mmCIF file of C-alpha atoms in Angstrom:
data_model
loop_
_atom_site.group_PDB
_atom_site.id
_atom_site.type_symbol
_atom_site.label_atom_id
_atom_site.label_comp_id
_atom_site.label_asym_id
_atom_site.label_seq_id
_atom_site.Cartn_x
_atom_site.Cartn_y
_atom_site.Cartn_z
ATOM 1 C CA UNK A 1170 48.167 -323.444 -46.540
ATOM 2 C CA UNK A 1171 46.208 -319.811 -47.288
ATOM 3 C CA UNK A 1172 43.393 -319.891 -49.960
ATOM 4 C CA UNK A 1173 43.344 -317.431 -52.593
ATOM 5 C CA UNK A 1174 43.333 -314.516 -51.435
ATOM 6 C CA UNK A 1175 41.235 -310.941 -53.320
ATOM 7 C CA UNK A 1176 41.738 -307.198 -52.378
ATOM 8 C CA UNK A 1177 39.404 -305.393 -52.508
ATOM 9 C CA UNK A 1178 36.600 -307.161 -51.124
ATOM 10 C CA UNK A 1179 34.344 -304.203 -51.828
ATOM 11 C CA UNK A 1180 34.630 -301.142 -54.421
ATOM 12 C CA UNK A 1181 32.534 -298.442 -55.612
ATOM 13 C CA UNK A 1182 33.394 -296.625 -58.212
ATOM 14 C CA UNK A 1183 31.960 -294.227 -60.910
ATOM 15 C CA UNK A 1184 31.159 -294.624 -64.839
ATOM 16 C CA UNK A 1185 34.405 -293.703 -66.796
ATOM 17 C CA UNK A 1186 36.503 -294.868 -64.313
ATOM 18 C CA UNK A 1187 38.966 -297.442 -64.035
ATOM 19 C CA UNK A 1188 39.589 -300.225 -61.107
ATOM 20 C CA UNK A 1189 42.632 -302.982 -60.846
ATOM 21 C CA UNK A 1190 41.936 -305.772 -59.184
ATOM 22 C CA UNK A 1191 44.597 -308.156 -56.936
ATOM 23 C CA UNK A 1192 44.595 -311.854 -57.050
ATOM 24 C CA UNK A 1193 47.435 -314.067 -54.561
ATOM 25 C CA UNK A 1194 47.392 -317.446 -55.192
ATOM 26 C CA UNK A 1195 47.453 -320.236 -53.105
ATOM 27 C CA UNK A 1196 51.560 -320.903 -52.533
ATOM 28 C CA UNK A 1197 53.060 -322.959 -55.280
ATOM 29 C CA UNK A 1198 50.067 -322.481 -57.634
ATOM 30 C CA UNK A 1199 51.360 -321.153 -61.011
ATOM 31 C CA UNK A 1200 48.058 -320.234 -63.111
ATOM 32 C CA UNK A 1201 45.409 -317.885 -62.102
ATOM 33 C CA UNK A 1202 42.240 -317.332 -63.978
ATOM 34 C CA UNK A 1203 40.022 -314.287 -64.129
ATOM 35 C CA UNK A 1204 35.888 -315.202 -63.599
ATOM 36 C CA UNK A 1205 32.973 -312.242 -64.125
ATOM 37 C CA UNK A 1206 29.699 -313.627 -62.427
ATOM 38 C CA UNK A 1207 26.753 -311.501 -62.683
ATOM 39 C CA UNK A 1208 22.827 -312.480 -61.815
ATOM 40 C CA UNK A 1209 22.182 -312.231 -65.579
ATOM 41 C CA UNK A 1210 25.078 -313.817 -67.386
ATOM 42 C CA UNK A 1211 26.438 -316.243 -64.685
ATOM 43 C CA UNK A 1212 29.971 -317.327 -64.348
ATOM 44 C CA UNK A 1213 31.657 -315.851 -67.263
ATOM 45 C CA UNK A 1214 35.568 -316.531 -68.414
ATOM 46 C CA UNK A 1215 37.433 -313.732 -68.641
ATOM 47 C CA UNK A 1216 40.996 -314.739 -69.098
ATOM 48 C CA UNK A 1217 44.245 -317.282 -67.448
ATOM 49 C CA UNK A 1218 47.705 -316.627 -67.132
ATOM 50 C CA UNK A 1219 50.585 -319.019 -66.497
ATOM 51 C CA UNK A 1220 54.246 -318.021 -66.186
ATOM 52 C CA UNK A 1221 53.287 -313.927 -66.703
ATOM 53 C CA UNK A 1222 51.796 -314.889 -69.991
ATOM 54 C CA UNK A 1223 48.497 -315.281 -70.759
ATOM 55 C CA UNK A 1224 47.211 -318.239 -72.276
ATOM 56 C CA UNK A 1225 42.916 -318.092 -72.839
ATOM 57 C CA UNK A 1226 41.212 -315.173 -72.953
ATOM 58 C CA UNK A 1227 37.034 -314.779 -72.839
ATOM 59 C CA UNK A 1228 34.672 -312.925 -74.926
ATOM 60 C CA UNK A 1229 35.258 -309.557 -73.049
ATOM 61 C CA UNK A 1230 36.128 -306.677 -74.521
ATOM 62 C CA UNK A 1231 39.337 -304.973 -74.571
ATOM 63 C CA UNK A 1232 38.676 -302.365 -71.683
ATOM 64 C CA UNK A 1233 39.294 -306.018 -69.430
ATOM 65 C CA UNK A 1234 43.004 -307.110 -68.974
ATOM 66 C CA UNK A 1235 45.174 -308.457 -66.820
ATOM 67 C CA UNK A 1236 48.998 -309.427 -65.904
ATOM 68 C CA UNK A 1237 50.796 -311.798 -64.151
ATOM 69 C CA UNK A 1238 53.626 -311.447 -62.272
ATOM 70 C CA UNK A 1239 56.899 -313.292 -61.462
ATOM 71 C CA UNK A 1240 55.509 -314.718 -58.337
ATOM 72 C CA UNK A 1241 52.342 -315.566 -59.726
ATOM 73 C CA UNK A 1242 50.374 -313.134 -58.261
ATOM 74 C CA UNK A 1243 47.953 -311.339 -60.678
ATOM 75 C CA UNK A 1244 45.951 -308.036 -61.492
ATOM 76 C CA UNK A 1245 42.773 -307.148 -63.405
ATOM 77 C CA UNK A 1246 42.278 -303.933 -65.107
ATOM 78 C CA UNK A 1247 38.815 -303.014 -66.201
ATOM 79 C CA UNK A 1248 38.956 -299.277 -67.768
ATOM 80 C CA UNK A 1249 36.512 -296.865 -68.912
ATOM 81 C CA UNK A 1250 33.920 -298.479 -66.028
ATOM 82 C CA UNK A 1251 30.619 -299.006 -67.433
ATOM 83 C CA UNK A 1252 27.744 -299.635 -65.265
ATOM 84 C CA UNK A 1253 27.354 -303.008 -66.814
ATOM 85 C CA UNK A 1254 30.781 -303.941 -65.548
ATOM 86 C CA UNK A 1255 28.954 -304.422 -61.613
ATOM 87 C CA UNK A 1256 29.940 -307.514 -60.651
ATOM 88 C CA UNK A 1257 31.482 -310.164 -58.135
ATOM 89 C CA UNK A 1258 34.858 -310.663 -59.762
ATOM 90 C CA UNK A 1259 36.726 -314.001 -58.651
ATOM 91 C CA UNK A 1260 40.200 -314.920 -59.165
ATOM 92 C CA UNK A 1261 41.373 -318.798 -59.155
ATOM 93 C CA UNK A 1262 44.300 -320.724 -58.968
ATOM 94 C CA UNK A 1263 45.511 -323.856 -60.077
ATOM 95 C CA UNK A 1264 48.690 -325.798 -59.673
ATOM 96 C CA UNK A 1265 49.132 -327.110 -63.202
ATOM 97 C CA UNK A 1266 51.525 -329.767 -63.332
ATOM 98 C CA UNK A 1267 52.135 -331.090 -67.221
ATOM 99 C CA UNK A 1268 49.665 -333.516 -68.235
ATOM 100 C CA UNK A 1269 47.218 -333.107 -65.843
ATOM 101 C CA UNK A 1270 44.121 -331.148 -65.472
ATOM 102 C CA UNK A 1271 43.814 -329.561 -62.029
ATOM 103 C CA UNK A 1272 40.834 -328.313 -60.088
ATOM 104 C CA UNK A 1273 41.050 -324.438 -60.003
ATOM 105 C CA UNK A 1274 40.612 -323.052 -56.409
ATOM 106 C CA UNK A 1275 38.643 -319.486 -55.874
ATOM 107 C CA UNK A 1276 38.552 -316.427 -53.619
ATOM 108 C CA UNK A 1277 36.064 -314.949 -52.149
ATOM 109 C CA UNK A 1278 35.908 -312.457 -54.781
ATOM 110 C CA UNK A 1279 35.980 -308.428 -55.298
ATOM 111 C CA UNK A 1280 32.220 -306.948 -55.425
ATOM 112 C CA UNK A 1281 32.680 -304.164 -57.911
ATOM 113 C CA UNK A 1282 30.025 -301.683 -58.015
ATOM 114 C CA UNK A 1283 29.845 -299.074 -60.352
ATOM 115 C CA UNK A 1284 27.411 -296.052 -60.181
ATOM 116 C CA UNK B 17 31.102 -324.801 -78.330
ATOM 117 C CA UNK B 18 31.161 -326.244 -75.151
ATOM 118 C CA UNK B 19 28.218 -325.572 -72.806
ATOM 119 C CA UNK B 20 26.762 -327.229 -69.139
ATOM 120 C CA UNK B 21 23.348 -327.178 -68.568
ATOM 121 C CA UNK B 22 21.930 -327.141 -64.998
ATOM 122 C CA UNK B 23 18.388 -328.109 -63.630
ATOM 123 C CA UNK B 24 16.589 -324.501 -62.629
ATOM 124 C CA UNK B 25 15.892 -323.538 -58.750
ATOM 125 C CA UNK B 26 15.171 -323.061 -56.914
ATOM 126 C CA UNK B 27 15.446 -326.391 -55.009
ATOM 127 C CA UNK B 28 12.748 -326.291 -51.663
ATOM 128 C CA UNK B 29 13.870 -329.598 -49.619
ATOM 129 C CA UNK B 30 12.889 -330.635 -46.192
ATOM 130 C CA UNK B 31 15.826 -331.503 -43.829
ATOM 131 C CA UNK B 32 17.015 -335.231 -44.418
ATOM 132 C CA UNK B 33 15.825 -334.832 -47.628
ATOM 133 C CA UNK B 34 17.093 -336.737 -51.068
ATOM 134 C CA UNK B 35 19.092 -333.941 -53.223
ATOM 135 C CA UNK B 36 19.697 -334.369 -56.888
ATOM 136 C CA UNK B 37 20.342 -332.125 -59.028
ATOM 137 C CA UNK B 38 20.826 -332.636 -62.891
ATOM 138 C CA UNK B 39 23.995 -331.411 -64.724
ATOM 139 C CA UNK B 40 24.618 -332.367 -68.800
ATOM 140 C CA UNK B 41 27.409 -330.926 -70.537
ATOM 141 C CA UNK B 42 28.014 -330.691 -74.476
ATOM 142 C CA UNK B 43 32.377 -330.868 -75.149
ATOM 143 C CA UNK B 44 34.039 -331.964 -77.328
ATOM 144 C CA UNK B 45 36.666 -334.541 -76.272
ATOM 145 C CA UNK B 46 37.122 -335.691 -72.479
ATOM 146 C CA UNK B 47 36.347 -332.507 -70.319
ATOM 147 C CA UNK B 48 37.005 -333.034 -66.134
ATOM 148 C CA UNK B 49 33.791 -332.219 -64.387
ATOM 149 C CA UNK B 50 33.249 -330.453 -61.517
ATOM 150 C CA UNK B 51 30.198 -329.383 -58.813
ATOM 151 C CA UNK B 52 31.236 -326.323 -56.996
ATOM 152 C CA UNK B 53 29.186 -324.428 -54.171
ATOM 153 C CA UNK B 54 28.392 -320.743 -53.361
ATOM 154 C CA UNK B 55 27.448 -319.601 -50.033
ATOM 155 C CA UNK B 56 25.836 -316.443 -49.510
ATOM 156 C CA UNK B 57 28.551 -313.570 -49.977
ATOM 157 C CA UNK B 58 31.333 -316.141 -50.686
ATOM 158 C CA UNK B 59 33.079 -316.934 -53.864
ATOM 159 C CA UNK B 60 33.012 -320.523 -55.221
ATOM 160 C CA UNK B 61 34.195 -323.912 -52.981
ATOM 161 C CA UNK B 62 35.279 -326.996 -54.649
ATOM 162 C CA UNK B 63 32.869 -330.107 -53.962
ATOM 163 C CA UNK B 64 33.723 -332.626 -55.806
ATOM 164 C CA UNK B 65 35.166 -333.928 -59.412
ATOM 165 C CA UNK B 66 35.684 -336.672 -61.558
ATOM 166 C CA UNK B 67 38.155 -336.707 -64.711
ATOM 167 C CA UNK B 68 37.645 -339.462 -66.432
ATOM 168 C CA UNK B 69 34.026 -341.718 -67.708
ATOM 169 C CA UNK B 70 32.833 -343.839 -64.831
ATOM 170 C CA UNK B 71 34.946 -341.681 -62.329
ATOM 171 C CA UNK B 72 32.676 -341.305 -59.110
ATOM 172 C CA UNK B 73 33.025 -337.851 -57.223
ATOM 173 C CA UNK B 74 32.307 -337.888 -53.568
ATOM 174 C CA UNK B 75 32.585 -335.620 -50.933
ATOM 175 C CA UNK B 76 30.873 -334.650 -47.577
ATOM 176 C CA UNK B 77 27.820 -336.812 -48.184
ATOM 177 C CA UNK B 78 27.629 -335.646 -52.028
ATOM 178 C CA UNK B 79 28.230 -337.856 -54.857
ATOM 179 C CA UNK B 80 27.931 -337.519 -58.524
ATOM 180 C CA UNK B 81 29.196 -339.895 -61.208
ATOM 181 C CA UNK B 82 30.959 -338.933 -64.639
ATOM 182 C CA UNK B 83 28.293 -340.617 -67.438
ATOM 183 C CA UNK B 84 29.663 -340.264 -70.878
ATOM 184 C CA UNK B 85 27.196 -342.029 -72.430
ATOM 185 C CA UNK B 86 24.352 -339.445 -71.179
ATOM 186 C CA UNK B 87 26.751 -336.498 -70.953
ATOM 187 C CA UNK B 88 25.737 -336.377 -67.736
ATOM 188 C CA UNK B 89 27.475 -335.417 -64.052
ATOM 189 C CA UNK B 90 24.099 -335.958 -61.655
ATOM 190 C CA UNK B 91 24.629 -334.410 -58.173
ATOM 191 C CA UNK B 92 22.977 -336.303 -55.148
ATOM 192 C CA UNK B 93 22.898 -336.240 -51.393
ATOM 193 C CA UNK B 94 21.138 -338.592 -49.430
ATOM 194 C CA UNK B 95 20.086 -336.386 -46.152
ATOM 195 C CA UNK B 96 20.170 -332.686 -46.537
ATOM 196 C CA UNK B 97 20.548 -330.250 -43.731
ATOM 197 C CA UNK B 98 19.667 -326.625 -43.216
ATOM 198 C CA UNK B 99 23.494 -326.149 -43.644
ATOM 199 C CA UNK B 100 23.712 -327.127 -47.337
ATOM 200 C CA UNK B 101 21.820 -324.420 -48.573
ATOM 201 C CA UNK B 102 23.289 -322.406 -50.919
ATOM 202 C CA UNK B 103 23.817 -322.470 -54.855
ATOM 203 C CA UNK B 104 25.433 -325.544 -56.394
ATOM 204 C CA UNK B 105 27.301 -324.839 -60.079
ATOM 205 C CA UNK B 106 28.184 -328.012 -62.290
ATOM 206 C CA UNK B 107 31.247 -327.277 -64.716
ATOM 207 C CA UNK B 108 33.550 -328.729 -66.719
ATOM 208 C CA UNK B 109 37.213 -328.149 -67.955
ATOM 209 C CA UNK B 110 39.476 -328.874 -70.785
ATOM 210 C CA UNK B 111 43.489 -329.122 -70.595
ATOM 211 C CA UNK B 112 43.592 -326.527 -72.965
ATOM 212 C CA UNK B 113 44.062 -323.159 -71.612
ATOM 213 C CA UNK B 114 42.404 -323.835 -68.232
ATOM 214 C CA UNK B 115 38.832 -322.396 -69.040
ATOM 215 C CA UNK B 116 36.333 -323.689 -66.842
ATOM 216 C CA UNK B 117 32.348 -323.371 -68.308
ATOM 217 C CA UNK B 118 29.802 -323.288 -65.798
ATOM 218 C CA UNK B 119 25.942 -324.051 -65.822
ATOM 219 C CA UNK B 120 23.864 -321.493 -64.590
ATOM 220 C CA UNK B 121 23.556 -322.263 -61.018
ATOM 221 C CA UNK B 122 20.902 -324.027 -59.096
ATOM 222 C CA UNK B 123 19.410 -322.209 -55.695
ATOM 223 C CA UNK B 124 18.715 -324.965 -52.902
ATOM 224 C CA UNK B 125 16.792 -323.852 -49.769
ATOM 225 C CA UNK B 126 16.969 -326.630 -46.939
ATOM 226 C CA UNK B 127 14.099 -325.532 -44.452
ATOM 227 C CA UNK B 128 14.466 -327.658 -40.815
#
């Protein structure tokens, strides 16, 4: 079965611009969540989705958000790029079955640079 | 709220070293617990995890063993190799809304 997969791997882009981000979830997997890790603030939360909606959401501000969509794919939106916003982002999914906590699988990421 | 705090690197081990590297959490009901590794230019790999108190966690020569009483999830490998170096990240999650909070990260360096 394919991991998670992220596109872009790599980006560059300039302050004041904006960047969306694609997340494709291991097949059958039906919640995605949304991870910033940077060498100062680690692994940060950023948001989850399940069934298009989302369900958690992080201490980001609102220039981050996301979507899912009806085959559980997903997309992050950061606008208004700030040069604090350089970062690996990484996507994970999880199959979430009721009752039961499940391990959240990860891509390899999108490297975001902004300059 | 809830926090996991991770032993600093980085870790400088011999090969067929002993590995252990301390994890304690602070939640608030029964979080699942997780060690996850990073290879260089990678994103994150699942090790091992344990959902419940007493639960033991094993999983290419790692272990590490869910202690509620010292809010701890210890990880420990018996013989290292050059292979395992990398950066190891303890974390736990709570059923509710599928947030997973990480320690900080410890750096291991395996020389042969």
């Amino acid at each position: 079965k394919a991991g998670v997969t992220q596109t872009p791997r790599y980006l560059i882009k300039t302050r004041g611009q904006q960047v969306t981000l694609s997340c494709s979830p291991i097949s059958g997997h039906r919640s995605v969540s949304w991870y910033q890790q940077t060498p100062g603030q680690g692994l940060q939360f950023l948001f989850e989705y399940f069934s298009e909606t989302q369900r958690n959401k992080g201490n980001f501000p609102g220039r981050f958000s996301g979507r899912q969509f009806s085959n559980s794919r997903s997309e992050m939106n950061v606008s208004t790029l700030e040069l604090g916003d350089s970062a690996l982002y990484l996507c994970a999914s999880s199959l979430e079955l009721r009752d039961r906590v499940d391990e959240q699988y990860f891509g390899p990421g999108t490297r975001l640079t902004v300059t | 709220g809830d926090s996991v705090t991770q032993m600093e690197g980085p870790v400088t081990l011999s090969e067929e070293a002993f590995l252990t590297i301390n994890c304690t959490y602070t939640a608030t009901g029964y979080p699942s617990l997780f060690w996850y590794v990073q290879y260089p230019g990678e994103g994150l790999q699942l090790l091992l995890k344990a959902t419940k108190a007493d639960d033991k966690g094993s999983n290419k020569g790692f272990e590490a063993t869910y202690r509620k009483e010292t809010t701890s999830f210890h990880l420990e490998k018996g013989s290292v190799q050059v292979s395992d170096s990398a950066v190891y990240f303890c974390a736990l999650l709570k059923a509710a809304g599928n947030k997973l909070t990480f320690g900080g990260g410890t750096r291991v360096l395996v020389k042969p």
